Every structure is written in structure tokens, then in C-alpha cells.
mmCIF file of C-alpha atoms in Angstrom:
data_model
loop_
_atom_site.group_PDB
_atom_site.id
_atom_site.type_symbol
_atom_site.label_atom_id
_atom_site.label_comp_id
_atom_site.label_asym_id
_atom_site.label_seq_id
_atom_site.Cartn_x
_atom_site.Cartn_y
_atom_site.Cartn_z
ATOM 1 C CA MET A 1 -50.817 -170.982 97.589
ATOM 2 C CA PHE A 2 -50.736 -167.194 97.041
ATOM 3 C CA ASP A 3 -52.733 -165.072 94.723
ATOM 4 C CA LEU A 4 -50.113 -162.428 93.984
ATOM 5 C CA LEU A 5 -51.992 -159.255 93.658
ATOM 6 C CA ASP A 6 -50.946 -156.510 90.751
ATOM 7 C CA ASN A 7 -51.003 -154.090 93.399
ATOM 8 C CA ASN A 8 -52.422 -153.611 96.361
ATOM 9 C CA GLY A 9 -56.244 -153.166 96.348
ATOM 10 C CA GLY A 10 -56.553 -153.461 100.396
ATOM 11 C CA GLN A 11 -57.515 -155.769 102.958
ATOM 12 C CA GLN A 12 -61.171 -156.288 101.288
ATOM 13 C CA LEU A 13 -59.570 -157.306 97.625
ATOM 14 C CA ALA A 14 -56.621 -159.654 99.419
ATOM 15 C CA LEU A 15 -59.981 -161.293 100.979
ATOM 16 C CA MET A 16 -62.204 -161.698 98.463
ATOM 17 C CA THR A 17 -59.252 -162.961 96.321
ATOM 18 C CA GLY A 18 -58.110 -165.760 99.805
ATOM 19 C CA LEU A 19 -61.636 -167.058 99.573
ATOM 20 C CA ARG A 20 -61.448 -167.891 96.005
ATOM 21 C CA HIS A 21 -59.353 -170.520 97.119
ATOM 22 C CA CYS A 22 -61.616 -171.908 99.790
ATOM 23 C CA ARG A 23 -62.353 -175.760 99.488
ATOM 24 C CA GLY A 24 -63.945 -176.130 103.386
ATOM 25 C CA ASN A 25 -67.145 -175.897 104.494
ATOM 26 C CA LEU A 26 -66.844 -173.535 107.558
ATOM 27 C CA VAL A 27 -63.800 -170.150 107.107
ATOM 28 C CA VAL A 28 -62.615 -168.776 109.463
ATOM 29 C CA LEU A 29 -61.471 -164.813 108.056
ATOM 30 C CA MET A 30 -59.188 -163.284 110.644
ATOM 31 C CA ASP A 31 -56.834 -160.419 111.495
ATOM 32 C CA ASP A 32 -53.211 -161.216 111.342
ATOM 33 C CA ASP A 33 -51.898 -158.766 114.580
ATOM 34 C CA MET A 34 -53.535 -161.935 116.387
ATOM 35 C CA GLN A 35 -55.201 -158.986 118.362
ATOM 36 C CA ASN A 36 -57.819 -161.947 118.413
ATOM 37 C CA PRO A 37 -56.163 -165.335 119.722
ATOM 38 C CA PRO A 38 -56.744 -168.229 117.402
ATOM 39 C CA LYS A 39 -57.456 -170.689 120.287
ATOM 40 C CA GLU A 40 -60.556 -168.777 119.947
ATOM 41 C CA VAL A 41 -61.975 -169.922 116.587
ATOM 42 C CA ILE A 42 -62.986 -173.415 118.470
ATOM 43 C CA LYS A 43 -65.860 -170.527 119.936
ATOM 44 C CA LEU A 44 -66.036 -169.416 116.175
ATOM 45 C CA ILE A 45 -67.117 -173.192 115.270
ATOM 46 C CA HIS A 46 -69.681 -174.098 118.790
ATOM 47 C CA LYS A 47 -71.677 -171.433 117.563
ATOM 48 C CA ILE A 48 -72.185 -171.892 114.589
ATOM 49 C CA ASN A 49 -72.722 -175.867 115.324
ATOM 50 C CA GLU A 50 -76.100 -174.697 116.531
ATOM 51 C CA GLY A 51 -76.758 -173.440 113.209
ATOM 52 C CA TYR A 52 -76.124 -170.107 112.392
ATOM 53 C CA ASP A 53 -74.484 -169.334 108.268
ATOM 54 C CA VAL A 54 -72.216 -166.547 110.140
ATOM 55 C CA VAL A 55 -70.606 -165.570 112.865
ATOM 56 C CA ILE A 56 -68.919 -163.085 113.980
ATOM 57 C CA GLY A 57 -66.164 -162.406 117.443
ATOM 58 C CA THR A 58 -68.029 -160.046 119.056
ATOM 59 C CA ARG A 59 -64.978 -158.273 121.717
ATOM 60 C CA ILE A 60 -64.992 -159.430 126.085
ATOM 61 C CA VAL A 61 -62.962 -155.243 125.918
ATOM 62 C CA TYR A 62 -62.993 -153.651 123.666
ATOM 63 C CA ASN A 63 -59.040 -152.631 123.477
ATOM 64 C CA GLN A 64 -59.832 -149.436 121.348
ATOM 65 C CA SER A 65 -59.276 -146.105 120.813
ATOM 66 C CA TRP A 66 -63.844 -143.749 122.359
ATOM 67 C CA LEU A 67 -63.839 -142.821 118.798
ATOM 68 C CA ARG A 68 -63.173 -147.138 117.039
ATOM 69 C CA LYS A 69 -65.368 -147.835 119.745
ATOM 70 C CA LEU A 70 -67.567 -144.673 119.165
ATOM 71 C CA VAL A 71 -67.048 -145.445 115.371
ATOM 72 C CA SER A 72 -68.473 -149.264 116.126
ATOM 73 C CA TYR A 73 -71.123 -148.504 118.040
ATOM 74 C CA LEU A 74 -72.512 -145.590 115.211
ATOM 75 C CA HIS A 75 -72.405 -148.953 112.630
ATOM 76 C CA GLN A 76 -74.288 -151.044 114.979
ATOM 77 C CA MET A 77 -76.914 -149.025 115.289
ATOM 78 C CA LEU A 78 -77.171 -148.226 111.735
ATOM 79 C CA VAL A 79 -76.638 -152.150 110.684
ATOM 80 C CA PHE A 80 -79.919 -152.358 113.467
ATOM 81 C CA MET A 81 -82.587 -149.450 112.018
ATOM 82 C CA SER A 82 -81.601 -150.846 108.929
ATOM 83 C CA THR A 83 -81.519 -154.376 109.104
ATOM 84 C CA LYS A 84 -83.794 -155.443 112.217
ATOM 85 C CA GLN A 85 -80.560 -157.278 113.007
ATOM 86 C CA ARG A 86 -78.588 -156.559 116.142
ATOM 87 C CA VAL A 87 -74.828 -157.503 114.946
ATOM 88 C CA SER A 88 -71.955 -156.662 115.963
ATOM 89 C CA PHE A 89 -68.916 -156.995 113.261
ATOM 90 C CA SER A 90 -65.575 -157.480 113.496
ATOM 91 C CA ASN A 91 -63.196 -159.142 110.926
ATOM 92 C CA PHE A 92 -62.776 -162.636 113.522
ATOM 93 C CA LEU A 93 -65.635 -164.158 112.127
ATOM 94 C CA ILE A 94 -66.357 -167.620 110.381
ATOM 95 C CA MET A 95 -69.200 -168.481 108.305
ATOM 96 C CA ARG A 96 -70.454 -172.058 105.683
ATOM 97 C CA SER A 97 -68.616 -172.364 101.667
ATOM 98 C CA VAL A 98 -72.162 -171.719 100.759
ATOM 99 C CA ILE A 99 -71.940 -167.587 102.279
ATOM 100 C CA VAL A 100 -68.838 -167.711 101.100
ATOM 101 C CA LYS A 101 -69.591 -168.609 96.786
ATOM 102 C CA MET A 102 -72.836 -166.097 97.757
ATOM 103 C CA LEU A 103 -69.310 -163.284 98.586
ATOM 104 C CA ILE A 104 -67.561 -164.639 95.426
ATOM 105 C CA GLU A 105 -70.014 -164.744 92.573
ATOM 106 C CA ASP A 106 -71.683 -161.607 93.942
ATOM 107 C CA GLN A 107 -69.789 -158.538 91.270
ATOM 108 C CA THR A 108 -70.706 -155.692 93.007
ATOM 109 C CA PRO A 109 -66.952 -153.631 92.675
ATOM 110 C CA ASN A 110 -65.304 -152.853 95.117
ATOM 111 C CA PRO A 111 -66.960 -155.122 97.561
ATOM 112 C CA ILE A 112 -67.314 -155.336 101.697
ATOM 113 C CA ILE A 113 -67.530 -158.345 103.032
ATOM 114 C CA GLN A 114 -69.187 -157.242 106.210
ATOM 115 C CA GLY A 115 -72.253 -155.443 104.047
ATOM 116 C CA LEU A 116 -71.823 -158.960 101.690
ATOM 117 C CA ILE A 117 -72.394 -161.131 104.295
ATOM 118 C CA LEU A 118 -76.282 -158.538 105.399
ATOM 119 C CA LYS A 119 -77.575 -159.074 101.696
ATOM 120 C CA SER A 120 -75.902 -162.836 101.588
ATOM 121 C CA THR A 121 -78.325 -164.158 105.124
ATOM 122 C CA SER A 122 -79.825 -162.714 107.657
ATOM 123 C CA ASN A 123 -79.310 -165.591 109.672
ATOM 124 C CA ILE A 124 -76.273 -164.212 111.561
ATOM 125 C CA ALA A 125 -74.956 -163.986 115.102
ATOM 126 C CA ASN A 126 -72.537 -163.280 117.619
ATOM 127 C CA THR A 127 -70.496 -164.401 120.259
ATOM 128 C CA LEU A 128 -67.731 -162.811 122.905
ATOM 129 C CA ILE A 129 -63.587 -163.647 121.999
ATOM 130 C CA GLU A 130 -61.182 -162.334 123.270
ATOM 131 C CA HIS A 131 -59.591 -159.057 122.879
ATOM 132 C CA HIS A 132 -56.044 -158.234 122.291
ATOM 133 C CA LYS A 133 -54.012 -154.673 123.317
ATOM 134 C CA ARG A 134 -52.301 -154.424 119.700
ATOM 135 C CA LYS A 135 -48.417 -155.163 120.357
ATOM 136 C CA HIS A 136 -46.753 -154.004 117.559
ATOM 137 C CA GLY A 137 -46.665 -151.219 114.954
ATOM 138 C CA ASN A 138 -50.480 -149.344 114.755
ATOM 139 C CA SER A 139 -53.533 -150.568 112.943
ATOM 140 C CA ASN A 140 -54.075 -147.585 109.385
ATOM 141 C CA TYR A 141 -57.524 -147.235 110.425
ATOM 142 C CA ASN A 142 -57.641 -143.453 111.643
ATOM 143 C CA ILE A 143 -61.116 -141.703 111.569
ATOM 144 C CA VAL A 144 -60.736 -140.277 108.491
ATOM 145 C CA LYS A 145 -60.316 -143.965 106.790
ATOM 146 C CA LEU A 146 -62.974 -145.578 109.798
ATOM 147 C CA PHE A 147 -65.004 -142.519 107.786
ATOM 148 C CA MET A 148 -65.146 -144.710 104.106
ATOM 149 C CA HIS A 149 -65.292 -147.468 105.183
ATOM 150 C CA TRP A 150 -68.348 -146.967 106.921
ATOM 151 C CA LEU A 151 -69.857 -144.955 103.227
ATOM 152 C CA ARG A 152 -68.555 -147.982 100.985
ATOM 153 C CA VAL A 153 -70.418 -150.639 103.409
ATOM 154 C CA SER A 154 -73.342 -148.702 104.148
ATOM 155 C CA PRO A 155 -75.535 -149.453 100.194
ATOM 156 C CA TYR A 156 -75.185 -152.558 101.025
ATOM 157 C CA TYR A 157 -78.215 -151.535 103.780
ATOM 158 C CA ILE A 158 -79.042 -148.506 104.125
ATOM 159 C CA SER A 159 -81.836 -146.653 101.493
ATOM 160 C CA LEU A 160 -80.558 -144.168 98.994
ATOM 161 C CA SER A 161 -83.446 -141.534 100.931
ATOM 162 C CA VAL A 162 -81.452 -142.567 103.593
ATOM 163 C CA ARG A 163 -78.178 -141.909 103.305
ATOM 164 C CA TYR A 164 -78.738 -138.581 101.092
ATOM 165 C CA SER A 165 -80.308 -137.427 104.426
ATOM 166 C CA LEU A 166 -77.159 -138.073 106.225
ATOM 167 C CA PHE A 167 -74.759 -136.851 104.011
ATOM 168 C CA LEU A 168 -77.161 -134.087 104.560
ATOM 169 C CA LEU A 169 -76.889 -134.027 107.947
ATOM 170 C CA MET A 170 -73.002 -134.055 107.502
ATOM 171 C CA ILE A 171 -72.620 -131.096 105.743
ATOM 172 C CA MET A 172 -75.669 -129.048 107.824
ATOM 173 C CA VAL A 173 -72.867 -130.350 111.129
ATOM 174 C CA THR A 174 -70.310 -128.977 109.431
ATOM 175 C CA VAL A 175 -70.935 -125.553 108.495
ATOM 176 C CA GLY A 176 -72.904 -125.150 111.703
ATOM 177 C CA LEU A 177 -69.142 -126.623 113.499
ATOM 178 C CA ALA A 178 -67.344 -123.587 110.556
ATOM 179 C CA ALA A 179 -69.515 -121.163 111.614
ATOM 180 C CA SER A 180 -69.214 -121.778 115.831
ATOM 181 C CA VAL A 181 -65.872 -121.815 114.927
ATOM 182 C CA TYR A 182 -65.887 -118.156 113.086
ATOM 183 C CA LEU A 183 -68.077 -116.113 115.395
ATOM 184 C CA LEU A 184 -66.057 -117.231 118.475
ATOM 185 C CA VAL A 185 -63.207 -115.780 116.453
ATOM 186 C CA GLU A 186 -64.392 -112.909 115.636
ATOM 187 C CA HIS A 187 -66.220 -112.060 119.171
ATOM 188 C CA PHE A 188 -62.223 -112.941 120.845
ATOM 189 C CA LEU A 189 -60.824 -110.671 118.278
ATOM 190 C CA SER A 190 -63.245 -108.069 118.284
ATOM 191 C CA ARG A 191 -62.374 -107.490 122.575
#
């Protein structure tokens, strides 16, 4: 069965469209790049059978750039500081149909699966899984896209005042870096 979308609305819209067609008691989400081997699904199933609503695969070895690792670590810290949930997110996860139902009933414009999960349940666990290097092509995520994704997911778990504070902090850091570069250039050019 195919549900053709009128336009490319991105990964999150595609996932939500797929979730609307799921009928099983458990639903697995995974990327098609095979960085997470399908044989690892059994680990997710074993962990969710311990009574969790959602189980997210955590990479034993994180085969990503240092920048991706840093962004993931900062994201995990913010999730923990905001929700007191020590959860590592990835696109390889399993969830119960009751959670899927909550996700698809949510009317949030431009939904983000991670955020909807955090909004729907706190009964989340991680389990260690294999993660391989990408064999073909490159990731579509760069630092700007990762940052924009983080900005879109943060409203689900960070209060408005904290978001404004972080935004002001980013502006101050940017202005400080720009001023430093300007002063360094002026210093070396005046010699």
C-alpha cells in the first residue's frame, strides 16, 4: 500500500503518514540507510516486553561525526534537564499501538515524532543496538538542519522562557564571536 504525498514534506511528515496506516500492537520505526540492521529489532522487542511504552535504540558505537555526537549529547542534556528523563533518541525505535494512536491524534502542525513521544509518555527506555557506518550516500543533515530540527523539537519539552533564554544566549555568543573576529582582524591589519 502506498500513500503518495503531494509534496516532499520531510521525514517527519512521511513517518506520520506511515503511522496512520499501522495496525499492529507494536510499531517499529527505522531509517532505510541500514545503519541499524533489521536483526536488531529483536532487542527492541525484548526491552518493550519489560513493560515500556517506547524503546529507543542507543548505539553501542556511534558512527557519526564529532559534530553529530555533540549535538546529540546536548539534546540529551536538554531533554534530561527539562523532563528528568535520561533518554537518548534515535530514529530506530519501537512503540506500542496506544502511543501510535496518541501521536496520530495530536493536531500539532509540523509534528516531530520525538517531541510527540515525550508529550505522550514518560515510560521510555533505551536499549543498546548495533549502528553501522553509512554504506551509500551521505546524510541529508548538516549543522544547520540539525539545529533547525532541534528548534522544532524543543517546544515539546522546553518551556517558552527557557527557549527565549537560549535564543538570547545564542545571539550574545554570535555577537561576541563576531566582535572577537573583528577585533583580531583590526589588530592584525593595523600592524
